[in-house]
CSV table of C-alpha atoms in Angstrom, one decimal:
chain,number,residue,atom,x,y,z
A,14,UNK,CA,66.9,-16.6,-16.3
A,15,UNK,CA,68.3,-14.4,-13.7
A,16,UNK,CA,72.2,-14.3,-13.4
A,17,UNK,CA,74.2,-14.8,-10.6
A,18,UNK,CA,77.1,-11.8,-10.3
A,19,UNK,CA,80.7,-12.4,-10.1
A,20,UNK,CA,81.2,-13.2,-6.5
A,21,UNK,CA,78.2,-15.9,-6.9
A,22,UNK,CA,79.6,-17.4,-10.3
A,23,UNK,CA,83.3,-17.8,-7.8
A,24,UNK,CA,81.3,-19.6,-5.7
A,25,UNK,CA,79.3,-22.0,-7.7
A,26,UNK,CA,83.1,-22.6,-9.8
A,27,UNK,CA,84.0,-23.4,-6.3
A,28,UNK,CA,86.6,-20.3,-5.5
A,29,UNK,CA,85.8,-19.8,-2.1
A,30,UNK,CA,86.2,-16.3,-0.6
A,31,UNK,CA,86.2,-15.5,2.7
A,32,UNK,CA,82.7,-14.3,4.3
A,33,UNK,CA,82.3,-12.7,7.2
A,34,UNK,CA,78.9,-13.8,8.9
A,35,UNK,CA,77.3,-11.3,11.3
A,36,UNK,CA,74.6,-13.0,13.5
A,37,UNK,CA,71.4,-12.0,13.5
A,38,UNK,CA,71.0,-10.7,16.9
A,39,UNK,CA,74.2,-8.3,15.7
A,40,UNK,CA,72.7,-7.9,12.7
A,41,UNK,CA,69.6,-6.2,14.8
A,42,UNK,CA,71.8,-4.1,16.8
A,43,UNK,CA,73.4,-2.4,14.3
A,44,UNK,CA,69.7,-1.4,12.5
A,45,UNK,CA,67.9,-0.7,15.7
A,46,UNK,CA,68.9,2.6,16.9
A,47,UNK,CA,66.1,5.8,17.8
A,48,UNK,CA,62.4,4.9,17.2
A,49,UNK,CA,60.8,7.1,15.3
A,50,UNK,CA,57.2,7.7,14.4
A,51,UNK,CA,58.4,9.5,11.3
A,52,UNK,CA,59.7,5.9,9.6
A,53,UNK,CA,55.9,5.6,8.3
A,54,UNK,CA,55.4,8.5,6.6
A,55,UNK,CA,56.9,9.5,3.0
A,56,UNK,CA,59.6,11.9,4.8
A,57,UNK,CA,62.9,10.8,4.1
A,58,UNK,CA,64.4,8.6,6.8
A,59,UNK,CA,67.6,9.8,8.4
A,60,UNK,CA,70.2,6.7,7.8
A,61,UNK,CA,71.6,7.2,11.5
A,62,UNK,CA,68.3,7.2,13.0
A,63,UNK,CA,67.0,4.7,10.9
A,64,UNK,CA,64.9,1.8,13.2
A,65,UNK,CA,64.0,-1.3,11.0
A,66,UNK,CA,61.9,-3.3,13.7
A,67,UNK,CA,59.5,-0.3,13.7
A,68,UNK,CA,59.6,0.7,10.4
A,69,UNK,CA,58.4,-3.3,9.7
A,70,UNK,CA,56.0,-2.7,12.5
A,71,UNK,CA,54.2,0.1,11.4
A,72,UNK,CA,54.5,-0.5,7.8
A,73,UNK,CA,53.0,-3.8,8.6
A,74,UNK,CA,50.0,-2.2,10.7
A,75,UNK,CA,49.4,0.2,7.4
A,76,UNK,CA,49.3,-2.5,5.0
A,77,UNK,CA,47.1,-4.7,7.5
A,78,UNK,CA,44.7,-1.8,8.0
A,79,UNK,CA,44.4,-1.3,3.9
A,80,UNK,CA,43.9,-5.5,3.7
A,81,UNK,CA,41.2,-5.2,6.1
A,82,UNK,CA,39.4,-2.7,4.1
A,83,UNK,CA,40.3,-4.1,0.8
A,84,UNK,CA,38.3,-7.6,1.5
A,85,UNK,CA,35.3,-6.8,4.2
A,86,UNK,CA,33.4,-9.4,4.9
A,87,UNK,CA,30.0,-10.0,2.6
A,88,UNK,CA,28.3,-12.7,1.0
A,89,UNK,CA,29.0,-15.3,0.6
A,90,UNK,CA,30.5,-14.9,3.8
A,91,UNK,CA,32.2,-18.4,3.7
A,92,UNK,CA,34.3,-16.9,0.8
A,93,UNK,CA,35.0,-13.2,2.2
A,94,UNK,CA,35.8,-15.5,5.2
A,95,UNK,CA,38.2,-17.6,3.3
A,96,UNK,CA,40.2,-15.3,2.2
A,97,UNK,CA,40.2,-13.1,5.3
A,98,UNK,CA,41.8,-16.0,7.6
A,99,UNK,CA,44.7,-15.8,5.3
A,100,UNK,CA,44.9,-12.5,4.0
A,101,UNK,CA,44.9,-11.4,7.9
A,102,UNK,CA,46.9,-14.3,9.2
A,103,UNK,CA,50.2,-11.9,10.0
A,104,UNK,CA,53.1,-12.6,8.5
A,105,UNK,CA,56.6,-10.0,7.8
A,106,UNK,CA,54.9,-8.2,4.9
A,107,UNK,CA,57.8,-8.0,3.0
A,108,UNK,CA,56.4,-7.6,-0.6
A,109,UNK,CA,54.2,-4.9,0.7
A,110,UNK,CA,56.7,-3.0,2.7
A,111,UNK,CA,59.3,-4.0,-0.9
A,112,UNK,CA,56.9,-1.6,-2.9
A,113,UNK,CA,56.8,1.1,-0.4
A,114,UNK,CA,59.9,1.7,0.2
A,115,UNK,CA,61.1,1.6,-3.5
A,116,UNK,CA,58.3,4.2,-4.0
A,117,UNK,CA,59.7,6.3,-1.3
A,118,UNK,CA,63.1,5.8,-2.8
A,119,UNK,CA,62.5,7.5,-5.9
A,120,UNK,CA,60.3,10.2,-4.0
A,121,UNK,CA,57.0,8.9,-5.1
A,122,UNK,CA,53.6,9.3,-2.8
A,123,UNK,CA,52.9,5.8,-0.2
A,124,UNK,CA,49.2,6.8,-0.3
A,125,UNK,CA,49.1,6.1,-4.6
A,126,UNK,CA,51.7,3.0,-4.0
A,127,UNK,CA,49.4,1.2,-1.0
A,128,UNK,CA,47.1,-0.3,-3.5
A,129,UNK,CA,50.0,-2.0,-5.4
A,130,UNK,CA,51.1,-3.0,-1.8
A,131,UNK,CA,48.5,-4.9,-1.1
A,132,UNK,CA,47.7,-6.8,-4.2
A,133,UNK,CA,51.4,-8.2,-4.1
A,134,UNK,CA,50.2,-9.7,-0.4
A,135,UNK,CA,46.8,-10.6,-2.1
A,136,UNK,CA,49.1,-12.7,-4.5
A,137,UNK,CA,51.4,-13.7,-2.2
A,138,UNK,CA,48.5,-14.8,-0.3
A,139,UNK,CA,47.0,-17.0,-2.7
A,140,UNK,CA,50.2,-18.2,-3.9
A,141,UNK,CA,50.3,-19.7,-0.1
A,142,UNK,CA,46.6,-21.2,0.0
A,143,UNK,CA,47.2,-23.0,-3.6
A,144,UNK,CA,50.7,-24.0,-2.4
A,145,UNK,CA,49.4,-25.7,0.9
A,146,UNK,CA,46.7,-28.2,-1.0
A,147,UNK,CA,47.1,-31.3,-1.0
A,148,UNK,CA,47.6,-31.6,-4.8
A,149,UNK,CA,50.7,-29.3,-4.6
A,150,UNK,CA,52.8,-29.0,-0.9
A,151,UNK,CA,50.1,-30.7,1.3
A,152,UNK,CA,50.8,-28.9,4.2
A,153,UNK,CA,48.8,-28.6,7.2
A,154,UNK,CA,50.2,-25.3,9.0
A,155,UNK,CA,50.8,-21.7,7.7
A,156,UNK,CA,52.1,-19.1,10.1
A,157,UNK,CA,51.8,-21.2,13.1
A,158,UNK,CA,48.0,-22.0,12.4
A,159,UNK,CA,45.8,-24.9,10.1
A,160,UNK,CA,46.3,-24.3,6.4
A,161,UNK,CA,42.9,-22.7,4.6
A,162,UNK,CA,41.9,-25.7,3.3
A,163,UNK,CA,42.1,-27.2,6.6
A,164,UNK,CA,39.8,-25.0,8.0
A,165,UNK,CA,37.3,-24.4,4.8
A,166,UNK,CA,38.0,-27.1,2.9
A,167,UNK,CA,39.8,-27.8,-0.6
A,168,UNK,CA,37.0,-26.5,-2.5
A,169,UNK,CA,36.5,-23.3,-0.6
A,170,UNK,CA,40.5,-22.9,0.0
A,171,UNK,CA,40.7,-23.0,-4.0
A,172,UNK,CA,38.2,-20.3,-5.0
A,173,UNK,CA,39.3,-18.1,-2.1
A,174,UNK,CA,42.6,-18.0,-4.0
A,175,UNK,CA,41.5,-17.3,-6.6
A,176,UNK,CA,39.3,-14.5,-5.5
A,177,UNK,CA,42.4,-12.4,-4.2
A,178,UNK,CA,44.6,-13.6,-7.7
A,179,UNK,CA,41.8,-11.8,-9.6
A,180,UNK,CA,40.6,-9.4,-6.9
A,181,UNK,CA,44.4,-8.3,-6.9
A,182,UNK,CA,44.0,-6.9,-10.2
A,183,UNK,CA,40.8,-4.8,-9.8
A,184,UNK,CA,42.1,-3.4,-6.8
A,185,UNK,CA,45.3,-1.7,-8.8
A,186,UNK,CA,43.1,-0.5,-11.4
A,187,UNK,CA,40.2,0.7,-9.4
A,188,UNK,CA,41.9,2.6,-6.3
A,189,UNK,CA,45.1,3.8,-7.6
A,190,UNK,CA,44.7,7.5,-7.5
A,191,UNK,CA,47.0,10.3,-8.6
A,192,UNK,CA,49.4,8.2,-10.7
A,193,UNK,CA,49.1,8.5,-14.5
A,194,UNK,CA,47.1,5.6,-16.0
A,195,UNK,CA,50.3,4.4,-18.3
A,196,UNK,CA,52.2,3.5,-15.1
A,197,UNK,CA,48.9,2.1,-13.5
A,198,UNK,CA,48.8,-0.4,-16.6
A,199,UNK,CA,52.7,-1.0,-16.5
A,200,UNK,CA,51.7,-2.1,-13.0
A,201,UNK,CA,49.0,-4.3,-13.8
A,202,UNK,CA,51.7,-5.9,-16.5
A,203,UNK,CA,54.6,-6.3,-14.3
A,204,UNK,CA,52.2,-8.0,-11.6
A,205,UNK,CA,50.5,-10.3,-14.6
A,206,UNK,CA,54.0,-11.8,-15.9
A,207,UNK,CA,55.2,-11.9,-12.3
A,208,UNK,CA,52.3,-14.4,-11.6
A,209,UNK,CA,51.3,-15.9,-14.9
A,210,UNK,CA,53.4,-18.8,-17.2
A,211,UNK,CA,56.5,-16.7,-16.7
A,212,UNK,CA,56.5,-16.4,-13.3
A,213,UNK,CA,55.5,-18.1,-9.9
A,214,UNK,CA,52.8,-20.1,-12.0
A,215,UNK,CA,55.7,-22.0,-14.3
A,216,UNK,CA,58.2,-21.7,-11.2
A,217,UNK,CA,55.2,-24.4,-9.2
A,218,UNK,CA,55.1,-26.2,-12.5
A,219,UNK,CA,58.8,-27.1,-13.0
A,220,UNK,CA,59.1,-27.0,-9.1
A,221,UNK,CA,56.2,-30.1,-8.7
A,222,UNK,CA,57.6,-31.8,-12.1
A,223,UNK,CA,61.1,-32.1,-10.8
A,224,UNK,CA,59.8,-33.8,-7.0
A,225,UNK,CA,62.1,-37.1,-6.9
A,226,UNK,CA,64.3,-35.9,-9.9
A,227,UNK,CA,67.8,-35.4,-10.0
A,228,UNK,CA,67.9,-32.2,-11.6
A,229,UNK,CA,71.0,-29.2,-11.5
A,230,UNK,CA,71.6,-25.8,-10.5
A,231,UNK,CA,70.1,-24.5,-13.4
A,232,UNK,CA,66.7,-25.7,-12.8
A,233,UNK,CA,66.7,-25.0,-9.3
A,234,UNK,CA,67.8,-21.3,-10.2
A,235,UNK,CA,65.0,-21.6,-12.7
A,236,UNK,CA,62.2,-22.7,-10.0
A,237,UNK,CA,63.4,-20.4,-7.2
A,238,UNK,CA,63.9,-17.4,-10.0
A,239,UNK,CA,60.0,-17.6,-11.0
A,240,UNK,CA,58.3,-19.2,-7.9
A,241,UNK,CA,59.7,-16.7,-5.1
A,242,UNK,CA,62.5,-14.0,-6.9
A,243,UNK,CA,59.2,-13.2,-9.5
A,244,UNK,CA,56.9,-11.5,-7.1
A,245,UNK,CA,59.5,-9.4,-5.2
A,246,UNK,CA,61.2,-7.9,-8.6
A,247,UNK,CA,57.3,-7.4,-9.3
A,248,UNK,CA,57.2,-5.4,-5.6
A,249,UNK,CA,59.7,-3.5,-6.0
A,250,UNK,CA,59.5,-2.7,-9.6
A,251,UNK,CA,56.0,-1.5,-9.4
A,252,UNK,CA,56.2,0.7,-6.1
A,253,UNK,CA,59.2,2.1,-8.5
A,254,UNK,CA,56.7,2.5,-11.2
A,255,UNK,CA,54.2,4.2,-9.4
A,256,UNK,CA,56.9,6.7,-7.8
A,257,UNK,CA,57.7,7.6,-11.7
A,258,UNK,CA,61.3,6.1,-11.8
A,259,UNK,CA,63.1,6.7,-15.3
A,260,UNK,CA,63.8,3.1,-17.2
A,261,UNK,CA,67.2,3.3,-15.8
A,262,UNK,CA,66.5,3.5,-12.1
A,263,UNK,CA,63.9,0.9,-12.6
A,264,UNK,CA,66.2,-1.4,-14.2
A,265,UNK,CA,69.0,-1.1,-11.4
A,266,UNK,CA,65.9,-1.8,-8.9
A,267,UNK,CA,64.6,-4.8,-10.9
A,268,UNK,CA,68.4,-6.6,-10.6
A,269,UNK,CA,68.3,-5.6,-6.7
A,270,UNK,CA,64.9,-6.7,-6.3
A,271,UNK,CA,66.2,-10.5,-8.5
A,272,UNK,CA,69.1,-10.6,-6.5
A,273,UNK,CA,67.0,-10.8,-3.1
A,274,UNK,CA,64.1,-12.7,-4.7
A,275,UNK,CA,66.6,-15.3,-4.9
A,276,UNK,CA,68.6,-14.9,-2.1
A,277,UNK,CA,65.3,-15.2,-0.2
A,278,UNK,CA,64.5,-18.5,-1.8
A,279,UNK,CA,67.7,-20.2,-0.4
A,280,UNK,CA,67.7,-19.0,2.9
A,281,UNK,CA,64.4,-20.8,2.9
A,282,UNK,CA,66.2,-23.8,1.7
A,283,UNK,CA,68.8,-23.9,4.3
A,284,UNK,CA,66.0,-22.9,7.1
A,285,UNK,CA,63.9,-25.8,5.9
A,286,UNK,CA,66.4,-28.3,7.3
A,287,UNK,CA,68.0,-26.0,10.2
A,288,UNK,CA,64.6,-24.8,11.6
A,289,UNK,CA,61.5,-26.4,13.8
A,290,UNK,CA,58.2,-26.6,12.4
A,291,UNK,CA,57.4,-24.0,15.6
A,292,UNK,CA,60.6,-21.6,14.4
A,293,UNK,CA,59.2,-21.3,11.3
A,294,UNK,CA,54.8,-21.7,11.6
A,295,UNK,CA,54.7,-24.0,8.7
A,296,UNK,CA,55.8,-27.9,9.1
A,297,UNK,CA,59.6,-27.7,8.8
A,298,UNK,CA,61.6,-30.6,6.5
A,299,UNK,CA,59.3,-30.3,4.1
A,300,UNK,CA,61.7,-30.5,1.0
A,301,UNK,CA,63.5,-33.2,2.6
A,302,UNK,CA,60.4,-35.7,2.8
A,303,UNK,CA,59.3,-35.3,-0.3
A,304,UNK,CA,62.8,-35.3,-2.0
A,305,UNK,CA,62.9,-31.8,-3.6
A,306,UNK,CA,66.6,-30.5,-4.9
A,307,UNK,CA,67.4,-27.6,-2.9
A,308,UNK,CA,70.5,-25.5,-2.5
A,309,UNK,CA,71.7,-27.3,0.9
A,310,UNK,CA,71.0,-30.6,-1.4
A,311,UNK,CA,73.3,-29.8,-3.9
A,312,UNK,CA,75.7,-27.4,-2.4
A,313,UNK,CA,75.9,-28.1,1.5
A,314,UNK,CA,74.7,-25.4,4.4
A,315,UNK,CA,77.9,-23.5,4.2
A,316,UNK,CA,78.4,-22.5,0.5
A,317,UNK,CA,74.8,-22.0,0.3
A,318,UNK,CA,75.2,-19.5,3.2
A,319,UNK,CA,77.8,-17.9,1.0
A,320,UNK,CA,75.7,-17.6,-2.0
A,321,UNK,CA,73.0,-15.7,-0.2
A,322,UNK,CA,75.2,-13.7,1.4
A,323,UNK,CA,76.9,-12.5,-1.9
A,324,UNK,CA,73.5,-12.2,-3.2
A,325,UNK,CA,72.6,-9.5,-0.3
A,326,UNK,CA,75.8,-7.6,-0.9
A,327,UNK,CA,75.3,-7.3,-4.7
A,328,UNK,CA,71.5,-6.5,-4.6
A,329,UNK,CA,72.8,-3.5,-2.2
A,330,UNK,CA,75.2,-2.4,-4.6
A,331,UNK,CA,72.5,-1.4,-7.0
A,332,UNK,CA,71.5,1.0,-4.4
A,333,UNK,CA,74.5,2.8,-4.4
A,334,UNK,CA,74.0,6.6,-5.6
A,335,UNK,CA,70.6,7.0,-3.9
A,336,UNK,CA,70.3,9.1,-1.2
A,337,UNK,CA,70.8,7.3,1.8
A,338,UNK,CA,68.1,7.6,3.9
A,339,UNK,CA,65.9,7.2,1.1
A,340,UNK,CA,67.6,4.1,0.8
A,341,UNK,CA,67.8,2.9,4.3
A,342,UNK,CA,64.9,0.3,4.3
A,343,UNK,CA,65.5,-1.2,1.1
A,344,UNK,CA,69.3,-1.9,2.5
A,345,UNK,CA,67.8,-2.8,6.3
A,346,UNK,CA,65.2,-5.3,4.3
A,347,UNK,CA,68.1,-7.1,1.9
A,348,UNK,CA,69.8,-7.9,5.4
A,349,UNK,CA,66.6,-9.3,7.2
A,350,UNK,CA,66.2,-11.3,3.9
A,351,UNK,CA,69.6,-12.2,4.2
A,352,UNK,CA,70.0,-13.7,7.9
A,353,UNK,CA,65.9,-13.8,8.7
A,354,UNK,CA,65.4,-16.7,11.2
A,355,UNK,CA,61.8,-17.9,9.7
């Protein structure tokens, strides 16, 4: 189970420190500075020049481009079409963009790394369709528009996810190029754990079993440790992978990538019951109406504010010692995770 660091342990022992919050609108202003077409490429990215809104933006239009192509549309079209109208339904990219930038980090190729990219969204993706159904979050809206099942159907929305949990696989194996086939199958491992009955799968499991329960921080850490921090150490970890990090820069990667997995699951707690259902594209309060624990539940807004925050600063400690402009968009993307909006 992951850890919390010192700073988060003060907090849950209830030693408050002070935290400074910086708004978000700050928060962009001190990222956005000269556009640059060079964020997209594997060139280092000079810290001072560094533009985060772009970078998302034109990481986001690569990895959308390499979706399209991933999943054309063929028969049985109502499948291919399934899983298109989610796959291709927007969204930050952030376990995509995760990958690349940790490949970039350790000086690795983006070209070998985009086909670990894009299965993470593949799983992410299905993740989302299965979570929607009516047997597990019955929700009606995903990024502003009618849940897949909605559209297709329960039957459809089902196999569709399925399609990209398996497709997800194939795609590592079949188009990574110019990466030695031991890291390729470390890959495929790291992704199968992050997904499977020691990750996001038993995260759902204990997250649906614990609906109307009283249960404690522990389980909650547990649930939001498998069902959201899982696929973004997997992200991370495996754009490392593919880069050819030693064990040790993997490793300090893996606790960064933990520390926002689960920094990002309780900002989505607090924005569940802060948000509107049109803030966020999915129907806000969620949690609330069907009674799950969450971190605002059991520890208020504030001191779950605090939490996340110390979460951010310690998963950019492990970035310390990297050169800093390789390093720029893995520190701009714990702060977006950190104060994100949606």
């Amino acid at each position: 189970m992951l850890q919390f660091g010192k700073s988060s342990i003060r907090e849950l022992r209830g030693t408050k420190q002070p935290i400074h919050r910086v708004p978000m609108q700050c928060m962009r202003r001190r990222l956005l500075h000269v556009a640059t077409a060079e964020a997209v490429t594997t060139r280092p990215i000079e810290a001072a020049q560094f533009d985060f809104e772009s970078y998302m933006v034109e990481r986001a239009k690569l990895v959308n481009k390499a979706l399209d192509q991933a999943v054309p549309l063929v028969y049985p079209e109502t499948l291919t079409e399934a899983m298109r109208y989610s796959l291709l339904a927007g969204g930050k990219r952030v376990r995509p963009a995760l990958c690349l930038a940790a490949c970039d980090l350790v000086g690795g190729n983006l070209e070998s790394a985009m086909p670990a990219a894009i299965a993470m969204e593949m799983v992410h993706t299905m993740s989302l369709i299965h979570d929607d159904l009516p047997a597990m979050d019955n929700d009606d809206f995903r990024r502003g528009r009618p849940t897949n099942h909605k559209v297709y159907g329960e039957d459809v929305a089902i196999l569709a996810g399925d399609a990209l949990l398996t497709f997800s696989f194939e795609h590592i194996a079949k188009s990574t190029k110019e990466v030695p086939a031991e890291r390729v199958l470390r890959v495929i491992v790291e992704l199968g754990r992050a997904v499977g009955a020691e990750g996001l799968t038993a995260g759902q499991v204990v997250d649906i079993k614990s609906e109307n329960q009283e249960v404690g921080l522990d389980v909650l850490q547990y649930i939001h440790h498998h069902k959201t921090a899982a696929l973004l150490e997997a992200a991370v970890v495996c754009g490392a992978i593919v880069g050819g990090a030693d064990e040790a820069t993997v490793e300090k990667l893996r606790k960064y990538a933990l520390n926002i997995g689960l920094a990002f699951q309780v900002v989505d707690d607090i924005l569940d019951v802060t948000q509107t259902t049109e803030q966020l594209g999915k129907t806000a309060a969620k949690d609330l109406a069907v009674n799950k624990t969450t971190y605002p539940k059991l520890l208020g807004i504030e001191k779950s504010r605090e939490i996340a925050d110390d979460l951010i600063k310690e998963a950019i400690q492990q970035l310390d010692g990297f050169e800093s402009s390789r390093a720029a968009p893995l520190i701009a993307l714990a702060k977006f995770i950190g104060y994100r909006q949606n």
